XYZ file of C-alpha atoms in Angstrom:
438
model
C 28.805 5.744 2.469
C 27.579 7.705 -0.497
C 24.514 6.958 -2.575
C 24.271 6.564 -6.338
C 24.103 10.373 -6.592
C 27.752 10.659 -5.516
C 29.190 10.873 -9.048
C 26.969 13.837 -9.885
C 27.728 15.356 -6.479
C 31.486 15.324 -7.186
C 30.928 17.174 -10.465
C 28.733 19.719 -8.684
C 31.311 20.318 -5.926
C 34.150 20.773 -8.416
C 32.113 23.163 -10.518
C 31.160 25.151 -7.402
C 34.823 25.319 -6.345
C 35.913 26.588 -9.761
C 32.982 28.988 -10.000
C 33.853 30.631 -6.680
C 37.563 30.793 -7.511
C 37.041 32.493 -10.858
C 36.022 35.690 -9.053
C 39.719 36.542 -8.690
C 40.370 36.247 -12.420
C 37.638 38.742 -13.302
C 39.830 41.826 -13.935
C 42.021 39.832 -16.347
C 39.413 38.289 -18.642
C 36.031 39.485 -17.385
C 33.091 37.326 -16.329
C 33.886 33.600 -16.500
C 31.242 30.916 -16.959
C 31.887 27.448 -15.466
C 29.966 24.463 -16.906
C 29.982 20.679 -16.561
C 28.730 19.431 -19.930
C 30.075 17.429 -22.859
C 32.488 19.561 -24.970
C 30.598 18.850 -28.185
C 27.500 20.624 -26.784
C 29.347 23.922 -26.254
C 28.361 26.392 -28.987
C 31.602 28.139 -29.893
C 29.926 30.087 -32.726
C 27.510 31.818 -30.347
C 28.124 35.616 -30.577
C 27.554 35.889 -26.822
C 30.075 33.140 -26.071
C 32.723 34.397 -23.661
C 35.583 33.015 -21.594
C 34.555 29.833 -19.817
C 35.740 26.661 -18.130
C 34.200 23.251 -18.701
C 34.518 20.171 -16.512
C 33.816 16.909 -18.357
C 33.669 13.430 -16.767
C 35.089 11.239 -19.537
C 35.958 8.022 -17.710
C 35.091 6.057 -14.556
C 37.380 3.275 -13.269
C 37.257 0.961 -10.237
C 39.491 2.020 -7.374
C 42.227 -0.654 -7.138
C 42.700 -0.248 -3.384
C 39.092 -0.670 -2.245
C 37.359 -2.664 -4.983
C 37.673 -5.954 -3.007
C 37.882 -4.593 0.523
C 34.447 -5.781 1.704
C 32.940 -9.226 2.186
C 31.112 -10.949 -0.680
C 27.596 -9.658 -1.169
C 25.781 -13.007 -0.853
C 26.346 -16.130 1.221
C 26.317 -19.647 -0.347
C 22.567 -19.869 0.337
C 21.846 -16.752 -1.709
C 20.975 -14.479 1.247
C 22.358 -10.935 1.175
C 24.860 -10.548 4.002
C 26.533 -7.231 3.146
C 26.343 -4.200 0.889
C 29.939 -3.906 -0.355
C 30.669 -0.378 -1.566
C 31.302 0.373 -5.209
C 34.700 2.111 -5.083
C 35.259 4.388 -8.090
C 37.837 6.825 -9.436
C 36.469 9.645 -11.601
C 38.530 11.018 -14.473
C 37.767 14.582 -15.562
C 38.860 16.772 -18.426
C 39.158 20.465 -17.537
C 39.036 22.668 -20.654
C 39.504 26.427 -20.952
C 37.754 28.477 -23.657
C 38.614 32.031 -24.615
C 37.510 34.393 -27.360
C 40.607 36.635 -27.219
C 44.347 36.227 -26.994
C 45.667 34.581 -23.819
C 42.230 34.209 -22.222
C 42.222 30.401 -22.345
C 45.756 30.220 -20.946
C 44.916 32.588 -18.087
C 41.779 30.639 -17.213
C 43.588 27.296 -17.279
C 46.374 28.652 -15.049
C 43.951 29.997 -12.466
C 41.894 26.792 -12.479
C 44.924 24.521 -12.077
C 46.283 26.689 -9.274
C 42.919 26.570 -7.535
C 42.646 22.759 -7.699
C 46.306 22.394 -6.689
C 45.529 24.338 -3.534
C 42.544 22.078 -2.724
C 43.917 18.518 -3.010
C 41.189 17.268 -0.674
C 37.505 18.114 -0.928
C 36.807 18.482 2.785
C 33.411 17.688 4.231
C 32.547 21.320 4.945
C 33.200 22.329 1.335
C 31.070 19.444 0.065
C 28.148 20.322 2.324
C 28.394 24.011 1.386
C 28.408 23.226 -2.331
C 25.442 20.851 -2.161
C 23.216 22.591 0.379
C 20.041 24.204 -0.977
C 20.158 27.848 -1.959
C 19.238 30.277 0.870
C 16.692 31.731 -1.545
C 14.900 28.398 -1.666
C 15.611 25.021 -3.238
C 12.932 25.645 -5.860
C 15.151 28.016 -7.865
C 17.706 25.245 -8.513
C 17.406 22.698 -11.357
C 15.814 19.386 -10.275
C 19.051 17.462 -10.866
C 20.985 19.843 -8.597
C 18.320 19.621 -5.895
C 18.640 15.834 -5.813
C 22.405 15.956 -5.167
C 21.848 17.125 -1.586
C 20.877 13.526 -0.751
C 24.120 12.016 -2.084
C 25.737 11.735 1.401
C 29.099 12.396 -0.250
C 30.335 14.375 2.776
C 29.579 11.440 5.102
C 31.552 8.689 3.370
C 34.482 7.179 5.259
C 37.222 7.940 2.736
C 38.169 11.494 1.810
C 37.692 12.717 -1.754
C 41.027 13.805 -3.235
C 41.875 15.785 -6.391
C 45.017 14.773 -8.300
C 46.473 16.030 -11.567
C 46.431 13.210 -14.133
C 48.925 13.573 -17.005
C 47.463 12.824 -20.438
C 49.917 12.392 -23.314
C 49.304 13.763 -26.772
C 48.204 10.433 -28.254
C 45.572 9.792 -25.590
C 44.431 13.426 -25.742
C 44.042 13.125 -29.517
C 41.947 9.960 -29.206
C 39.817 11.569 -26.513
C 38.973 14.670 -28.531
C 38.393 12.564 -31.655
C 35.847 10.512 -29.727
C 34.189 13.686 -28.442
C 34.017 15.019 -32.026
C 34.789 18.561 -30.961
C 37.575 21.057 -31.699
C 40.493 20.781 -29.317
C 41.006 23.481 -26.693
C 43.661 23.717 -23.946
C 42.834 20.913 -21.513
C 44.207 19.082 -18.508
C 43.162 15.848 -16.806
C 42.277 15.264 -13.144
C 41.415 12.098 -11.244
C 39.078 12.237 -8.256
C 39.438 9.394 -5.775
C 37.681 7.721 -4.105
C 33.885 7.690 -4.398
C 32.206 4.947 -2.348
C 28.676 4.089 -3.453
C 26.798 1.702 -1.173
C 23.324 0.204 -1.537
C 20.857 0.547 1.335
C 19.338 -2.930 1.165
C 18.575 -5.066 4.265
C 21.180 -7.715 5.073
C 21.556 -10.709 7.382
C 24.305 -10.459 9.975
C 25.450 -13.438 12.032
C 25.427 -13.250 15.828
C 28.750 -13.244 17.722
C 30.286 -16.645 18.468
C 29.969 -17.512 22.182
C 31.910 -20.782 22.114
C 33.570 -23.096 19.618
C 31.301 -26.070 20.129
C 29.045 -27.113 22.999
C 30.783 -26.454 26.389
C 31.481 -29.365 28.704
C 28.691 -29.741 31.288
C 31.121 -30.276 34.194
C 34.013 -27.916 33.452
C 32.294 -25.426 31.153
C 35.267 -25.595 28.746
C 34.605 -25.380 25.034
C 35.942 -28.214 22.848
C 37.704 -25.775 20.523
C 38.616 -26.359 16.917
C 38.444 -29.948 15.662
C 41.494 -31.106 13.722
C 41.104 -33.674 10.934
C 44.436 -35.399 10.114
C 43.588 -35.780 6.440
C 42.955 -33.727 3.312
C 39.176 -34.157 3.368
C 36.880 -31.143 3.847
C 36.082 -30.510 7.534
C 32.334 -30.238 6.916
C 29.826 -32.578 5.231
C 30.608 -32.422 1.515
C 29.209 -34.151 -1.563
C 31.772 -35.068 -4.216
C 29.594 -36.659 -6.889
C 26.468 -38.698 -7.578
C 27.412 -42.130 -8.908
C 24.801 -43.905 -11.069
C 24.700 -47.727 -10.831
C 26.577 -50.089 -13.159
C 28.975 -47.368 -14.388
C 26.187 -45.767 -16.389
C 26.287 -42.023 -17.205
C 22.750 -41.433 -15.894
C 20.200 -42.695 -13.377
C 16.754 -44.126 -14.055
C 13.746 -44.092 -11.763
C 13.636 -47.186 -9.540
C 17.442 -47.412 -9.315
C 19.752 -46.741 -6.363
C 22.076 -43.782 -6.521
C 25.214 -43.310 -4.445
C 26.111 -39.833 -3.229
C 29.828 -39.985 -2.515
C 31.532 -37.447 -0.283
C 33.018 -36.830 3.162
C 31.464 -36.729 6.653
C 28.102 -37.963 5.409
C 27.402 -40.071 8.502
C 24.878 -38.862 11.053
C 21.217 -38.792 11.974
C 18.184 -37.105 10.400
C 19.759 -37.730 6.990
C 17.725 -36.574 4.009
C 18.495 -35.878 0.361
C 17.022 -32.837 -1.390
C 16.639 -33.356 -5.153
C 16.174 -30.162 -7.208
C 15.287 -29.657 -10.879
C 14.893 -26.367 -12.831
C 11.249 -27.195 -13.618
C 10.329 -27.691 -9.953
C 9.618 -24.819 -7.589
C 10.437 -26.885 -4.474
C 12.942 -29.735 -4.145
C 11.847 -33.344 -3.613
C 13.022 -34.575 -0.197
C 13.815 -38.257 0.335
C 14.349 -39.257 3.970
C 17.187 -41.685 4.686
C 17.210 -41.632 8.501
C 20.494 -42.746 10.056
C 23.558 -43.192 7.867
C 26.662 -44.853 9.318
C 28.895 -44.582 6.243
C 30.895 -41.316 6.262
C 31.828 -41.556 2.566
C 28.520 -42.448 0.891
C 24.756 -42.104 1.142
C 22.602 -44.510 -0.869
C 19.132 -43.438 -1.999
C 16.480 -45.528 -3.760
C 14.622 -43.475 -6.355
C 10.881 -44.204 -6.565
C 9.312 -45.551 -9.743
C 5.580 -45.590 -9.031
C 2.981 -43.630 -10.979
C 3.373 -40.589 -8.735
C 7.124 -40.535 -9.344
C 6.608 -40.787 -13.116
C 4.697 -37.486 -12.951
C 6.835 -35.742 -10.309
C 10.400 -36.503 -11.498
C 11.038 -34.965 -14.963
C 14.013 -36.201 -16.930
C 17.042 -33.931 -17.254
C 19.785 -32.522 -15.053
C 19.200 -32.673 -11.286
C 21.164 -31.630 -8.212
C 21.298 -33.461 -4.895
C 22.080 -31.990 -1.449
C 22.434 -34.067 1.719
C 21.158 -32.642 5.013
C 22.192 -34.339 8.245
C 23.086 -33.880 11.891
C 26.734 -35.019 12.289
C 27.653 -37.236 15.280
C 27.890 -35.147 18.436
C 26.608 -32.030 16.661
C 22.946 -31.052 17.175
C 23.057 -28.544 14.305
C 21.728 -29.853 10.982
C 24.262 -29.353 8.177
C 23.756 -29.259 4.413
C 26.265 -30.252 1.757
C 27.015 -28.553 -1.508
C 24.905 -29.594 -4.543
C 26.113 -32.468 -6.722
C 24.719 -32.792 -10.243
C 23.467 -35.917 -11.979
C 21.319 -36.845 -14.982
C 17.945 -38.591 -14.763
C 17.537 -40.512 -18.006
C 14.192 -41.064 -19.747
C 13.003 -44.508 -20.805
C 10.928 -45.038 -23.965
C 8.026 -47.394 -23.212
C 8.476 -50.249 -25.688
C 6.115 -52.770 -24.074
C 3.463 -52.679 -25.311
C 5.082 -51.787 -28.595
C 4.749 -48.177 -29.771
C 2.506 -47.304 -32.697
C 4.627 -46.981 -35.866
C 2.853 -46.000 -39.081
C 4.302 -45.503 -42.567
C 2.566 -43.209 -45.061
C 1.790 -45.174 -48.197
C 2.385 -42.205 -50.499
C 5.467 -40.442 -49.089
C 7.017 -43.283 -47.123
C 7.256 -41.053 -44.045
C 7.196 -42.819 -40.683
C 5.326 -41.603 -37.589
C 6.127 -43.032 -34.147
C 3.791 -42.643 -31.156
C 5.001 -43.785 -27.739
C 5.025 -43.015 -24.008
C 7.995 -42.196 -21.823
C 9.053 -42.889 -18.241
C 9.078 -40.424 -16.550
C 6.443 -38.287 -18.213
C 7.728 -35.591 -20.556
C 6.344 -32.174 -19.723
C 5.013 -29.957 -22.546
C 7.843 -27.435 -22.005
C 10.540 -30.082 -22.407
C 12.259 -30.855 -25.697
C 12.095 -34.510 -26.698
C 14.035 -36.104 -29.577
C 13.659 -39.711 -30.748
C 16.364 -41.452 -32.781
C 15.846 -44.640 -34.802
C 19.437 -45.664 -35.423
C 20.762 -42.544 -37.162
C 17.419 -40.906 -38.030
C 16.110 -38.370 -35.482
C 12.894 -36.373 -35.095
C 11.601 -33.823 -32.595
C 8.365 -34.479 -30.714
C 5.341 -32.540 -31.881
C 3.829 -29.963 -29.469
C 1.665 -31.313 -26.648
C -0.672 -29.748 -24.094
C -0.308 -32.189 -21.176
C 2.410 -34.425 -19.745
C 0.116 -37.446 -20.044
C -0.214 -37.029 -23.813
C 1.829 -39.516 -25.883
C 4.934 -38.370 -27.757
C 4.465 -38.179 -31.525
C 7.520 -38.092 -33.803
C 7.281 -37.474 -37.549
C 10.234 -38.986 -39.465
C 11.100 -39.071 -43.107
C 11.250 -42.301 -45.115
C 13.091 -44.379 -42.482
C 14.272 -47.807 -43.776
C 12.178 -50.730 -42.591
C 13.362 -53.392 -40.228
C 14.735 -53.461 -36.690
C 15.953 -50.082 -35.395
C 17.647 -49.183 -32.119
C 15.794 -46.522 -30.098
C 17.241 -43.509 -28.267
C 15.041 -40.952 -26.501
C 16.571 -37.632 -25.445
C 14.727 -35.203 -23.143
C 16.326 -31.837 -22.342
C 19.757 -33.265 -23.141
C 19.287 -36.432 -21.050
C 19.542 -39.518 -23.274
C 18.036 -42.931 -22.582
C 20.518 -45.685 -21.748
C 20.891 -47.619 -24.996
C 24.415 -48.830 -24.171
C 24.816 -51.409 -21.393
C 28.082 -50.602 -19.582
C 27.747 -53.350 -16.962
C 29.576 -55.751 -19.288
C 33.052 -55.583 -20.793
C 33.168 -54.604 -23.546
C 29.911 -52.629 -23.381
C 27.098 -53.512 -25.756
C 23.692 -52.355 -26.914
C 20.656 -53.120 -24.776
C 18.779 -55.742 -26.824
C 15.412 -54.563 -25.480
C 15.814 -51.019 -26.857
C 14.649 -51.824 -30.402
C 11.497 -51.387 -32.482
C 10.321 -52.860 -35.770
C 9.701 -50.286 -38.531
C 7.154 -51.573 -41.070
C 7.860 -51.612 -44.784
């Protein structure tokens, strides 16, 4: 495959091809200069400006035939398993410039005839165009010297040159974007350029047998057939909080529902964006294929280690008859915070302004980088900045009305469970209230 220098290498090869072919047109128009720059940089008012050809790369598009030909770049675990090539088509604008009658037309005719006769840039021509000068690589510009390492001649697919018709409307838009005076031009598309990264990858070993061979016969068990629509591998569908609640609290039991969750060495890996490593809870042996139940801890260590917010849970297990440990997909759930209302939080009203300040603790602890919002009925306030997770949360409200107010604490989008959904119809939790002084 080619390297990232391949696009520049194609321009260099085309310019070299045109430069060598313009020797034959010499008697008709004189010395011809071939460039590969933007048309607006060409100085037409230069008194020494003579007949010339310019090759301008104005557009790059993905090749439709090879853009999805390779395997995905990463596996579900995030490890790089391939370097899929970047397949590109290069669109060029070939423009002829002349200072006398018919010069531009003659140049364009010779150039088009030359490219028509070379529909494929063969490997020998590419190597010849990009090899260092026999007088020494030091006489070439640094950019041209670097193109020798493009590996364009070694890519699998051939590089072809095809005339690309451009109608008058598109040509007008193109030259208007370039902001240069129009000159006789023709479009060409170069396909295909394959750019591949040179990064290390992980490649799986060949499969020796489909399952563990039988000890007596040596036959492999083959492919297992499941007569249902369930996934064939351990899969987590969702995490179900208890009592039909939308979130889980520390100390409660969560149900991870899925398929093929029975086995040995069962463990659940809980991950949170604020944690570098997941928290692993060992379950042991699970005999239920459709659910795994996990008791969340609620001790002092858990209050510091389990921040409120959005979590994901993965189940790892060894399925029955399979010694290989499998891991399910992640299933998301919300760990809700709990405002500590016993003992009662400190609520103070300013005698002059009537503003109310509430100071309370939360279970689990709220980390300084987390955003905490406290609502007293319909009035809400954001927690003031803190330096440690053990510091209390301080909320500065406006003149909140006095009396009994329902409390809602929200941490990183996870809201405390004010509504009790275990009853029908649901109702407010009577314990989630505070008394605001007059």
